[in-house]
PDB file of C-alpha atoms in Angstrom:
ATOM      1  CA  MET A   2       0.107  -0.020   0.026  1.00  0.00           C
ATOM      2  CA  GLN A   3       2.558   2.479   0.926  1.00  0.00           C
ATOM      3  CA  SER A   4       4.284   1.952  -2.383  1.00  0.00           C
ATOM      4  CA  LEU A   5       1.006   2.515  -4.539  1.00  0.00           C
ATOM      5  CA  ALA A   6       0.765   5.964  -2.102  1.00  0.00           C
ATOM      6  CA  HIS A   7       4.300   7.202  -2.515  1.00  0.00           C
ATOM      7  CA  ALA A   8       4.046   6.341  -6.576  1.00  0.00           C
ATOM      8  CA  ALA A   9       0.689   8.600  -6.619  1.00  0.00           C
ATOM      9  CA  ALA A  10       2.472  11.411  -4.452  1.00  0.00           C
ATOM     10  CA  ASP A  11       5.619  11.527  -6.756  1.00  0.00           C
ATOM     11  CA  GLU A  12       2.884  11.919  -9.977  1.00  0.00           C
ATOM     12  CA  GLY A  13       1.161  14.367  -8.326  1.00  0.00           C
ATOM     13  CA  GLY A  14      -2.093  12.898  -7.485  1.00  0.00           C
ATOM     14  CA  PHE A  15      -3.681   9.697  -6.271  1.00  0.00           C
ATOM     15  CA  GLN A  16      -3.374   6.833  -8.753  1.00  0.00           C
ATOM     16  CA  ALA A  17      -6.046   3.561  -8.447  1.00  0.00           C
ATOM     17  CA  PRO A  18      -4.235   0.348  -8.172  1.00  0.00           C
ATOM     18  CA  THR A  19      -4.821  -1.711 -11.231  1.00  0.00           C
ATOM     19  CA  ILE A  20      -5.231  -5.258 -11.925  1.00  0.00           C
ATOM     20  CA  SER A  21      -1.115  -5.594 -12.994  1.00  0.00           C
ATOM     21  CA  GLU A  22      -0.208  -4.538  -9.242  1.00  0.00           C
ATOM     22  CA  THR A  23      -2.193  -7.563  -7.948  1.00  0.00           C
ATOM     23  CA  HIS A  24       0.468  -9.940  -9.942  1.00  0.00           C
ATOM     24  CA  LEU A  25       3.701  -9.534  -7.591  1.00  0.00           C
ATOM     25  CA  PRO A  26       7.144 -10.228  -9.352  1.00  0.00           C
ATOM     26  CA  GLU A  27       7.791 -14.154  -9.502  1.00  0.00           C
ATOM     27  CA  ILE A  28      10.070 -15.470  -6.978  1.00  0.00           C
ATOM     28  CA  PHE A  29      11.705 -18.115  -9.558  1.00  0.00           C
ATOM     29  CA  PRO A  30      11.164 -16.170 -13.092  1.00  0.00           C
ATOM     30  CA  TRP A  31      11.901 -18.849 -15.317  1.00  0.00           C
ATOM     31  CA  MET A  32      10.066 -18.294 -18.272  1.00  0.00           C
ATOM     32  CA  ALA A  33       8.185 -15.850 -16.416  1.00  0.00           C
ATOM     33  CA  GLU A  34       7.481 -13.930 -19.811  1.00  0.00           C
ATOM     34  CA  TRP A  35       4.696 -16.784 -20.669  1.00  0.00           C
ATOM     35  CA  GLY A  36       3.533 -16.728 -17.250  1.00  0.00           C
ATOM     36  CA  THR A  37       5.282 -19.818 -16.185  1.00  0.00           C
ATOM     37  CA  GLY A  38       7.252 -18.519 -13.379  1.00  0.00           C
ATOM     38  CA  PHE A  39       7.290 -19.552  -9.956  1.00  0.00           C
ATOM     39  CA  GLY A  40       5.229 -16.800  -8.021  1.00  0.00           C
ATOM     40  CA  LYS A  41       3.542 -16.069  -4.813  1.00  0.00           C
ATOM     41  CA  ASN A  42       0.192 -17.269  -5.485  1.00  0.00           C
ATOM     42  CA  MET A  43       2.292 -20.801  -6.289  1.00  0.00           C
ATOM     43  CA  LEU A  44       4.145 -20.620  -2.893  1.00  0.00           C
ATOM     44  CA  MET A  45       0.424 -19.911  -0.980  1.00  0.00           C
ATOM     45  CA  ALA A  46      -1.010 -22.963  -3.080  1.00  0.00           C
ATOM     46  CA  LEU A  47       1.842 -25.561  -1.440  1.00  0.00           C
ATOM     47  CA  LEU A  48       1.481 -23.613   1.726  1.00  0.00           C
ATOM     48  CA  ALA A  49      -2.184 -24.436   1.783  1.00  0.00           C
ATOM     49  CA  VAL A  50      -1.460 -28.038   1.112  1.00  0.00           C
ATOM     50  CA  PHE A  51       0.818 -27.747   4.092  1.00  0.00           C
ATOM     51  CA  VAL A  52      -1.531 -25.876   6.484  1.00  0.00           C
ATOM     52  CA  ILE A  53      -4.489 -28.263   5.734  1.00  0.00           C
ATOM     53  CA  SER A  54      -2.482 -31.474   6.436  1.00  0.00           C
ATOM     54  CA  TRP A  55      -0.885 -29.869   9.241  1.00  0.00           C
ATOM     55  CA  PHE A  56      -4.156 -28.987  11.096  1.00  0.00           C
ATOM     56  CA  PHE A  57      -6.366 -32.086  10.564  1.00  0.00           C
ATOM     57  CA  MET A  58      -3.699 -34.616  11.152  1.00  0.00           C
ATOM     58  CA  TRP A  59      -2.667 -32.328  14.405  1.00  0.00           C
ATOM     59  CA  ALA A  60      -6.352 -31.778  15.490  1.00  0.00           C
ATOM     60  CA  ILE A  61      -6.991 -35.869  15.337  1.00  0.00           C
ATOM     61  CA  ARG A  62      -3.735 -36.946  16.580  1.00  0.00           C
ATOM     62  CA  LYS A  63      -5.340 -38.191  20.037  1.00  0.00           C
ATOM     63  CA  GLN A  64      -8.885 -39.146  18.466  1.00  0.00           C
ATOM     64  CA  ALA A  65     -10.015 -38.854  22.064  1.00  0.00           C
ATOM     65  CA  LEU A  66     -13.615 -40.049  22.677  1.00  0.00           C
ATOM     66  CA  VAL A  67     -14.376 -36.761  24.182  1.00  0.00           C
ATOM     67  CA  PRO A  68     -12.697 -34.618  21.874  1.00  0.00           C
ATOM     68  CA  SER A  69     -10.757 -31.412  22.258  1.00  0.00           C
ATOM     69  CA  ARG A  70     -11.718 -27.791  21.169  1.00  0.00           C
ATOM     70  CA  THR A  71      -9.345 -28.576  18.106  1.00  0.00           C
ATOM     71  CA  GLN A  72     -10.340 -31.751  17.515  1.00  0.00           C
ATOM     72  CA  TYR A  73     -14.179 -31.041  17.801  1.00  0.00           C
ATOM     73  CA  ILE A  74     -13.752 -28.161  15.207  1.00  0.00           C
ATOM     74  CA  ALA A  75     -11.768 -30.601  12.795  1.00  0.00           C
ATOM     75  CA  GLU A  76     -14.308 -33.471  12.903  1.00  0.00           C
ATOM     76  CA  SER A  77     -17.130 -30.796  12.682  1.00  0.00           C
ATOM     77  CA  ALA A  78     -15.523 -29.456   9.538  1.00  0.00           C
ATOM     78  CA  TYR A  79     -15.387 -32.710   8.244  1.00  0.00           C
ATOM     79  CA  GLY A  80     -18.741 -33.614   9.103  1.00  0.00           C
ATOM     80  CA  PHE A  81     -20.146 -30.242   7.137  1.00  0.00           C
ATOM     81  CA  VAL A  82     -18.357 -31.828   3.938  1.00  0.00           C
ATOM     82  CA  ARG A  83     -19.705 -35.137   4.638  1.00  0.00           C
ATOM     83  CA  HIS A  84     -23.267 -34.308   5.141  1.00  0.00           C
ATOM     84  CA  THR A  85     -24.076 -30.719   3.627  1.00  0.00           C
ATOM     85  CA  LEU A  86     -21.793 -31.246   0.158  1.00  0.00           C
ATOM     86  CA  GLY A  87     -21.757 -35.383   0.037  1.00  0.00           C
ATOM     87  CA  ARG A  88     -24.676 -37.043   1.558  1.00  0.00           C
ATOM     88  CA  ASP A  89     -27.472 -34.564   0.710  1.00  0.00           C
ATOM     89  CA  ILE A  90     -26.084 -33.645  -2.762  1.00  0.00           C
ATOM     90  CA  LEU A  91     -25.113 -36.798  -3.996  1.00  0.00           C
ATOM     91  CA  GLY A  92     -27.374 -39.261  -1.920  1.00  0.00           C
ATOM     92  CA  GLU A  93     -26.724 -42.047   0.448  1.00  0.00           C
ATOM     93  CA  LYS A  94     -26.215 -44.519  -2.088  1.00  0.00           C
ATOM     94  CA  HIS A  95     -22.997 -42.773  -3.722  1.00  0.00           C
ATOM     95  CA  PHE A  96     -21.664 -40.054  -1.533  1.00  0.00           C
ATOM     96  CA  LYS A  97     -18.989 -41.884   0.454  1.00  0.00           C
ATOM     97  CA  PRO A  98     -16.278 -42.488  -2.355  1.00  0.00           C
ATOM     98  CA  TRP A  99     -16.853 -38.711  -2.924  1.00  0.00           C
ATOM     99  CA  ILE A 100     -15.946 -37.381   0.212  1.00  0.00           C
ATOM    100  CA  PRO A 101     -12.478 -37.016   0.134  1.00  0.00           C
ATOM    101  CA  PHE A 102     -12.416 -35.276  -3.273  1.00  0.00           C
ATOM    102  CA  LEU A 103     -15.190 -32.740  -1.942  1.00  0.00           C
ATOM    103  CA  PHE A 104     -13.475 -32.191   1.566  1.00  0.00           C
ATOM    104  CA  THR A 105     -10.068 -31.450  -0.811  1.00  0.00           C
ATOM    105  CA  VAL A 106     -11.640 -29.229  -3.076  1.00  0.00           C
ATOM    106  CA  PHE A 107     -13.680 -27.386  -0.132  1.00  0.00           C
ATOM    107  CA  PHE A 108     -10.713 -26.756   2.204  1.00  0.00           C
ATOM    108  CA  PHE A 109      -8.248 -26.039  -0.547  1.00  0.00           C
ATOM    109  CA  VAL A 110     -10.262 -23.304  -1.862  1.00  0.00           C
ATOM    110  CA  LEU A 111     -11.189 -21.887   1.403  1.00  0.00           C
ATOM    111  CA  VAL A 112      -7.947 -21.603   2.751  1.00  0.00           C
ATOM    112  CA  ASN A 113      -6.643 -20.180  -0.397  1.00  0.00           C
ATOM    113  CA  ASN A 114      -9.054 -17.498  -0.258  1.00  0.00           C
ATOM    114  CA  LEU A 115      -8.597 -16.762   3.249  1.00  0.00           C
ATOM    115  CA  PHE A 116      -4.959 -16.143   2.426  1.00  0.00           C
ATOM    116  CA  GLY A 117      -6.105 -12.563   1.057  1.00  0.00           C
ATOM    117  CA  ALA A 118      -7.187 -11.664   4.783  1.00  0.00           C
ATOM    118  CA  VAL A 119      -4.171 -12.563   6.282  1.00  0.00           C
ATOM    119  CA  PRO A 120      -1.654  -9.412   6.789  1.00  0.00           C
ATOM    120  CA  GLY A 121       1.845 -10.183   4.943  1.00  0.00           C
ATOM    121  CA  LEU A 122       0.127 -12.532   2.601  1.00  0.00           C
ATOM    122  CA  GLN A 123      -2.838 -10.462   1.589  1.00  0.00           C
ATOM    123  CA  LEU A 124      -3.384 -12.158  -1.790  1.00  0.00           C
ATOM    124  CA  PRO A 125      -6.306 -14.401  -2.621  1.00  0.00           C
ATOM    125  CA  THR A 126      -4.614 -17.555  -4.910  1.00  0.00           C
ATOM    126  CA  PHE A 127      -7.606 -17.479  -6.930  1.00  0.00           C
ATOM    127  CA  SER A 128      -7.708 -14.006  -7.620  1.00  0.00           C
ATOM    128  CA  HIS A 129      -5.529 -15.000 -10.581  1.00  0.00           C
ATOM    129  CA  ALA A 130      -7.056 -17.011 -13.530  1.00  0.00           C
ATOM    130  CA  GLY A 131      -4.361 -19.592 -13.627  1.00  0.00           C
ATOM    131  CA  PRO A 132      -5.163 -21.452 -10.538  1.00  0.00           C
ATOM    132  CA  ALA A 133      -9.040 -20.889 -10.871  1.00  0.00           C
ATOM    133  CA  TYR A 134      -8.731 -22.275 -14.134  1.00  0.00           C
ATOM    134  CA  ALA A 135      -6.758 -25.255 -12.792  1.00  0.00           C
ATOM    135  CA  MET A 136      -9.147 -26.265 -10.132  1.00  0.00           C
ATOM    136  CA  ALA A 137     -12.329 -25.792 -12.352  1.00  0.00           C
ATOM    137  CA  LEU A 138     -10.404 -28.014 -14.765  1.00  0.00           C
ATOM    138  CA  ILE A 139      -9.820 -31.056 -12.348  1.00  0.00           C
ATOM    139  CA  VAL A 140     -13.312 -30.730 -11.493  1.00  0.00           C
ATOM    140  CA  TRP A 141     -14.479 -30.930 -15.133  1.00  0.00           C
ATOM    141  CA  PHE A 142     -12.065 -33.921 -15.707  1.00  0.00           C
ATOM    142  CA  ALA A 143     -13.818 -35.537 -12.867  1.00  0.00           C
ATOM    143  CA  TRP A 144     -17.363 -35.109 -14.108  1.00  0.00           C
ATOM    144  CA  VAL A 145     -16.337 -36.387 -17.608  1.00  0.00           C
ATOM    145  CA  VAL A 146     -14.157 -39.464 -16.610  1.00  0.00           C
ATOM    146  CA  LEU A 147     -17.031 -40.279 -14.135  1.00  0.00           C
ATOM    147  CA  GLY A 148     -19.799 -39.750 -16.664  1.00  0.00           C
ATOM    148  CA  PHE A 149     -18.159 -42.016 -19.241  1.00  0.00           C
ATOM    149  CA  LYS A 150     -17.010 -44.627 -16.876  1.00  0.00           C
ATOM    150  CA  LEU A 151     -20.512 -45.012 -15.556  1.00  0.00           C
ATOM    151  CA  HIS A 152     -22.523 -44.589 -18.786  1.00  0.00           C
ATOM    152  CA  GLY A 153     -20.336 -45.531 -21.504  1.00  0.00           C
ATOM    153  CA  GLY A 154     -20.250 -43.611 -24.900  1.00  0.00           C
ATOM    154  CA  LYS A 155     -24.238 -42.895 -23.952  1.00  0.00           C
ATOM    155  CA  PHE A 156     -23.104 -40.164 -21.494  1.00  0.00           C
ATOM    156  CA  LEU A 157     -22.304 -37.666 -24.526  1.00  0.00           C
ATOM    157  CA  LYS A 158     -25.838 -37.908 -25.852  1.00  0.00           C
ATOM    158  CA  LEU A 159     -27.384 -37.956 -22.157  1.00  0.00           C
ATOM    159  CA  VAL A 160     -25.688 -34.512 -21.445  1.00  0.00           C
ATOM    160  CA  THR A 161     -25.937 -32.809 -25.148  1.00  0.00           C
ATOM    161  CA  VAL A 162     -29.731 -34.510 -26.315  1.00  0.00           C
ATOM    162  CA  PRO A 163     -32.410 -32.966 -23.838  1.00  0.00           C
ATOM    163  CA  SER A 164     -35.320 -35.687 -23.373  1.00  0.00           C
ATOM    164  CA  GLY A 165     -38.644 -34.715 -24.346  1.00  0.00           C
ATOM    165  CA  VAL A 166     -37.877 -31.986 -26.901  1.00  0.00           C
ATOM    166  CA  PRO A 167     -39.283 -32.215 -30.559  1.00  0.00           C
ATOM    167  CA  LYS A 168     -36.695 -33.593 -32.993  1.00  0.00           C
ATOM    168  CA  PHE A 169     -36.860 -30.389 -35.268  1.00  0.00           C
ATOM    169  CA  LEU A 170     -35.454 -28.356 -32.139  1.00  0.00           C
ATOM    170  CA  LEU A 171     -32.182 -30.982 -31.821  1.00  0.00           C
ATOM    171  CA  PRO A 172     -30.317 -29.310 -34.424  1.00  0.00           C
ATOM    172  CA  LEU A 173     -30.361 -26.185 -32.540  1.00  0.00           C
ATOM    173  CA  LEU A 174     -30.469 -27.452 -28.875  1.00  0.00           C
ATOM    174  CA  VAL A 175     -27.387 -30.024 -28.873  1.00  0.00           C
ATOM    175  CA  PRO A 176     -24.772 -27.492 -30.144  1.00  0.00           C
ATOM    176  CA  ILE A 177     -26.035 -25.339 -27.073  1.00  0.00           C
ATOM    177  CA  GLU A 178     -25.996 -28.234 -24.603  1.00  0.00           C
ATOM    178  CA  PHE A 179     -22.414 -29.137 -25.998  1.00  0.00           C
ATOM    179  CA  LEU A 180     -21.182 -25.952 -25.319  1.00  0.00           C
ATOM    180  CA  SER A 181     -22.674 -25.218 -22.018  1.00  0.00           C
ATOM    181  CA  ASN A 182     -21.554 -28.317 -20.458  1.00  0.00           C
ATOM    182  CA  PHE A 183     -18.149 -29.035 -22.227  1.00  0.00           C
ATOM    183  CA  ILE A 184     -16.974 -25.207 -22.697  1.00  0.00           C
ATOM    184  CA  ILE A 185     -18.943 -23.037 -20.760  1.00  0.00           C
ATOM    185  CA  ARG A 186     -19.358 -24.653 -17.574  1.00  0.00           C
ATOM    186  CA  PRO A 187     -15.503 -25.041 -16.790  1.00  0.00           C
ATOM    187  CA  LEU A 188     -15.153 -21.425 -17.702  1.00  0.00           C
ATOM    188  CA  THR A 189     -18.350 -20.088 -15.279  1.00  0.00           C
ATOM    189  CA  HIS A 190     -17.018 -22.122 -12.648  1.00  0.00           C
ATOM    190  CA  SER A 191     -13.439 -20.815 -12.564  1.00  0.00           C
ATOM    191  CA  LEU A 192     -14.380 -17.240 -13.465  1.00  0.00           C
ATOM    192  CA  ARG A 193     -17.076 -16.957 -10.907  1.00  0.00           C
ATOM    193  CA  LEU A 194     -14.573 -17.700  -8.215  1.00  0.00           C
ATOM    194  CA  MET A 195     -11.618 -15.534  -9.834  1.00  0.00           C
ATOM    195  CA  ALA A 196     -13.890 -12.428 -10.373  1.00  0.00           C
ATOM    196  CA  VAL A 197     -15.091 -12.218  -6.568  1.00  0.00           C
ATOM    197  CA  MET A 198     -11.701 -12.433  -5.092  1.00  0.00           C
ATOM    198  CA  LEU A 199     -10.192 -10.007  -7.464  1.00  0.00           C
ATOM    199  CA  ALA A 200     -12.925  -7.491  -7.272  1.00  0.00           C
ATOM    200  CA  GLY A 201     -12.976  -7.917  -3.394  1.00  0.00           C
ATOM    201  CA  HIS A 202      -8.887  -7.774  -3.389  1.00  0.00           C
ATOM    202  CA  ILE A 203      -9.169  -4.521  -5.546  1.00  0.00           C
ATOM    203  CA  ILE A 204     -11.381  -3.022  -3.166  1.00  0.00           C
ATOM    204  CA  VAL A 205      -9.510  -3.554  -0.303  1.00  0.00           C
ATOM    205  CA  MET A 206      -6.427  -2.394  -2.128  1.00  0.00           C
ATOM    206  CA  LEU A 207      -8.294   0.993  -3.299  1.00  0.00           C
ATOM    207  CA  ALA A 208      -9.408   1.769   0.210  1.00  0.00           C
ATOM    208  CA  GLY A 209      -6.077   1.096   1.965  1.00  0.00           C
ATOM    209  CA  SER A 210      -4.027   3.018  -0.576  1.00  0.00           C
ATOM    210  CA  GLY A 211      -6.463   5.748  -1.040  1.00  0.00           C
ATOM    211  CA  ALA A 212      -6.829   6.231   2.689  1.00  0.00           C
ATOM    212  CA  GLU A 213      -2.993   6.191   3.008  1.00  0.00           C
ATOM    213  CA  PHE A 214      -2.619   8.844   0.271  1.00  0.00           C
ATOM    214  CA  LEU A 215      -4.971  11.253   2.050  1.00  0.00           C
ATOM    215  CA  ILE A 216      -2.923  10.970   5.381  1.00  0.00           C
ATOM    216  CA  THR A 217       0.446  10.572   4.496  1.00  0.00           C
ATOM    217  CA  GLN A 218       0.679  12.583   1.144  1.00  0.00           C
ATOM    218  CA  GLN A 219      -1.782  15.311   1.434  1.00  0.00           C
ATOM    219  CA  GLU A 220      -2.051  18.433   3.948  1.00  0.00           C
ATOM    220  CA  GLY A 221      -5.048  19.662   5.554  1.00  0.00           C
ATOM    221  CA  LEU A 222      -7.349  18.405   8.203  1.00  0.00           C
ATOM    222  CA  GLY A 223     -10.091  17.482   5.955  1.00  0.00           C
ATOM    223  CA  SER A 224      -7.972  15.294   3.977  1.00  0.00           C
ATOM    224  CA  THR A 225      -6.728  13.300   7.023  1.00  0.00           C
ATOM    225  CA  GLY A 226     -10.086  13.287   8.190  1.00  0.00           C
ATOM    226  CA  LEU A 227     -11.439  11.721   5.084  1.00  0.00           C
ATOM    227  CA  GLY A 228      -8.559   9.111   5.018  1.00  0.00           C
ATOM    228  CA  VAL A 229      -9.582   8.355   8.345  1.00  0.00           C
ATOM    229  CA  LEU A 230     -12.855   7.762   7.571  1.00  0.00           C
ATOM    230  CA  ILE A 231     -12.178   5.381   4.670  1.00  0.00           C
ATOM    231  CA  LEU A 232      -9.930   3.639   6.519  1.00  0.00           C
ATOM    232  CA  VAL A 233     -12.652   3.379   9.408  1.00  0.00           C
ATOM    233  CA  GLY A 234     -14.958   2.348   6.442  1.00  0.00           C
ATOM    234  CA  SER A 235     -12.692  -0.591   4.746  1.00  0.00           C
ATOM    235  CA  ILE A 236     -13.211  -2.439   8.122  1.00  0.00           C
ATOM    236  CA  PRO A 237     -16.630  -3.414   7.511  1.00  0.00           C
ATOM    237  CA  LEU A 238     -15.445  -3.895   3.667  1.00  0.00           C
ATOM    238  CA  TYR A 239     -12.456  -6.291   5.321  1.00  0.00           C
ATOM    239  CA  PHE A 240     -15.087  -8.651   6.881  1.00  0.00           C
ATOM    240  CA  LEU A 241     -17.543  -8.576   3.973  1.00  0.00           C
ATOM    241  CA  GLU A 242     -14.665  -9.624   1.859  1.00  0.00           C
ATOM    242  CA  LEU A 243     -14.052 -12.465   4.566  1.00  0.00           C
ATOM    243  CA  ILE A 244     -17.656 -13.614   4.067  1.00  0.00           C
ATOM    244  CA  MET A 245     -17.513 -13.835   0.431  1.00  0.00           C
ATOM    245  CA  MET A 246     -14.027 -15.898   0.712  1.00  0.00           C
ATOM    246  CA  VAL A 247     -15.692 -18.506   2.637  1.00  0.00           C
ATOM    247  CA  LEU A 248     -18.975 -18.152   0.849  1.00  0.00           C
ATOM    248  CA  GLN A 249     -17.281 -18.502  -2.757  1.00  0.00           C
ATOM    249  CA  ALA A 250     -15.546 -21.740  -1.583  1.00  0.00           C
ATOM    250  CA  PHE A 251     -18.815 -23.389  -0.653  1.00  0.00           C
ATOM    251  CA  VAL A 252     -20.442 -22.412  -3.810  1.00  0.00           C
ATOM    252  CA  PHE A 253     -17.276 -23.594  -5.725  1.00  0.00           C
ATOM    253  CA  ALA A 254     -17.534 -27.186  -3.850  1.00  0.00           C
ATOM    254  CA  LEU A 255     -21.367 -27.073  -3.910  1.00  0.00           C
ATOM    255  CA  LEU A 256     -21.109 -26.828  -7.884  1.00  0.00           C
ATOM    256  CA  THR A 257     -18.582 -29.608  -7.741  1.00  0.00           C
ATOM    257  CA  ALA A 258     -20.938 -32.068  -5.717  1.00  0.00           C
ATOM    258  CA  ILE A 259     -23.776 -30.832  -8.124  1.00  0.00           C
ATOM    259  CA  TYR A 260     -21.843 -31.739 -11.422  1.00  0.00           C
ATOM    260  CA  ILE A 261     -20.521 -35.143  -9.989  1.00  0.00           C
ATOM    261  CA  GLN A 262     -24.446 -35.817  -9.151  1.00  0.00           C
ATOM    262  CA  GLY A 263     -25.247 -34.964 -12.679  1.00  0.00           C
ATOM    263  CA  SER A 264     -22.911 -37.747 -13.913  1.00  0.00           C
ATOM    264  CA  ILE A 265     -24.296 -39.998 -11.583  1.00  0.00           C
ATOM    265  CA  GLU A 266     -27.908 -39.689 -12.350  1.00  0.00           C
ATOM    266  CA  ALA A 267     -27.336 -38.615 -15.770  1.00  0.00           C
ATOM    267  CA  GLU A 268     -29.892 -41.014 -17.180  1.00  0.00           C
ATOM    268  CA  ALA A 269     -32.578 -39.509 -14.533  1.00  0.00           C
ATOM    269  CA  HIS A 270     -32.254 -36.247 -16.282  1.00  0.00           C
TER     270      HIS A 270
END
């Protein structure tokens, strides 16, 4: 934030942060011009794996009959995924094999989102398109593979040919269904997550850099007071972004469960 404020002062006025300023320099910049350098968001993705693994392994290390507070939190988190995203969506018959996958998707997205609220990190991993595309592609691949595994080649017909539709409409509807399921679905699944995380991150950057510019780079009681007002007003925005981080992780995992359920019950649709 300080660098943004000082840069604005040097140019004679406030310059709002841009999307390019959310892309930090690569840590290991090999082939960085093609976007393949090892950057902060990649480091945080690996950190998320460590944090999730460490927390749940540490929380259940004793497996006490009367759980500690940490064990209770871990078991409640697992129960939330198992029941809300697993059993309630996939059904009693099919949900158990998919619990590890749904658990991983939900908490990986959640922790990477929450990194944006941690001072010093302050960058949701999925505010960049690359990680969001990768996660959506994994889910899409699981949906497609499961569908062909359960239904064979008939799966393609099940997801592209609507039942009960007059035949003369099929030449129009089949291409639309194909694009919707095989192209648009993974794009919307990823872009929804990325857009919300990026928007929240930009709003916090804008409020922080604007407040600092008014307080430290402008003279006058009015500018200082306005900067303090913006700073105080950014606190509710911070908590709103925190809520959106949790909500978007839930929505992403919920849609993942719905897509898997769609493959399992493809013949019923």
